Amino acid sequence: LGCTVGQGITGMSTLALGSVVTLAAIIFGSAMTIKVKLYMAEKQSFFGALRSSLADMKLFPSADTAD
């Protein structure tokens, strides 16, 4: 019954699967938030910023790549 960051970090000492998943989700969510905010500061729409952020992380095809 604590915060999710505490569960993720302290559970890693026992290599609990839930803690590994929680910590990975916290890190991924933080990285996505920073990238979306960066692109939104460049006056993109939310979904444009999300698409650009996912493309930066190689999780979505980039609009400027030719197939």
GROMACS .gro file of C-alpha atoms in nm:
model
   67
    1LEU     CA    1   0.000   0.000   0.000
    2GLY     CA    2   0.255   0.254  -0.112
    3CYS     CA    3   0.335   0.454  -0.420
    4THR     CA    4   0.398   0.281  -0.752
    5VAL     CA    5   0.756   0.407  -0.774
    6GLY     CA    6   0.835   0.255  -0.435
    7GLN     CA    7   0.677  -0.074  -0.539
    8GLY     CA    8   0.876  -0.077  -0.861
    9ILE     CA    9   1.210   0.000  -0.698
   10THR     CA   10   1.189  -0.206  -0.379
   11GLY     CA   11   1.033  -0.503  -0.558
   12MET     CA   12   1.329  -0.516  -0.795
   13SER     CA   13   1.544  -0.647  -0.510
   14THR     CA   14   1.336  -0.966  -0.511
   15LEU     CA   15   1.306  -0.967  -0.893
   16ALA     CA   16   0.928  -0.978  -0.866
   17LEU     CA   17   0.768  -0.986  -1.212
   18GLY     CA   18   0.512  -0.723  -1.115
   19SER     CA   19   0.788  -0.487  -1.008
   20VAL     CA   20   0.979  -0.531  -1.332
   21VAL     CA   21   0.663  -0.456  -1.532
   22THR     CA   22   0.575  -0.160  -1.309
   23LEU     CA   23   0.920  -0.004  -1.332
   24ALA     CA   24   0.932  -0.052  -1.711
   25ALA     CA   25   0.589   0.112  -1.745
   26ILE     CA   26   0.693   0.405  -1.524
   27ILE     CA   27   1.010   0.463  -1.728
   28PHE     CA   28   0.825   0.430  -2.062
   29GLY     CA   29   0.545   0.661  -1.949
   30SER     CA   30   0.792   0.921  -1.828
   31ALA     CA   31   0.986   0.914  -2.154
   32MET     CA   32   0.666   0.946  -2.359
   33THR     CA   33   0.543   1.236  -2.147
   34ILE     CA   34   0.868   1.428  -2.195
   35LYS     CA   35   0.869   1.368  -2.571
   36VAL     CA   36   0.501   1.463  -2.616
   37LYS     CA   37   0.550   1.782  -2.415
   38LEU     CA   38   0.857   1.867  -2.626
   39TYR     CA   39   0.667   1.828  -2.952
   40MET     CA   40   0.363   2.014  -2.817
   41ALA     CA   41   0.595   2.304  -2.731
   42GLU     CA   42   0.670   2.318  -3.104
   43LYS     CA   43   0.300   2.391  -3.160
   44GLN     CA   44   0.195   2.047  -3.284
   45SER     CA   45  -0.142   1.898  -3.201
   46PHE     CA   46  -0.156   1.633  -2.930
   47PHE     CA   47  -0.194   1.344  -3.173
   48GLY     CA   48   0.078   1.483  -3.400
   49ALA     CA   49   0.307   1.513  -3.099
   50LEU     CA   50   0.219   1.158  -2.990
   51ARG     CA   51   0.290   1.021  -3.337
   52SER     CA   52   0.624   1.203  -3.355
   53SER     CA   53   0.717   1.078  -3.009
   54LEU     CA   54   0.637   0.717  -3.095
   55ALA     CA   55   0.835   0.752  -3.419
   56ASP     CA   56   1.134   0.881  -3.220
   57MET     CA   57   1.119   0.572  -3.000
   58LYS     CA   58   1.094   0.348  -3.311
   59LEU     CA   59   0.745   0.230  -3.212
   60PHE     CA   60   0.560   0.392  -3.504
   61PRO     CA   61   0.664   0.450  -3.864
   62SER     CA   62   0.801   0.797  -3.928
   63ALA     CA   63   0.615   1.021  -4.173
   64ASP     CA   64   0.937   1.127  -4.346
   65THR     CA   65   1.067   0.778  -4.430
   66ALA     CA   66   1.013   0.651  -4.783
   67ASP     CA   67   0.901   0.290  -4.820
   0.00000   0.00000   0.00000
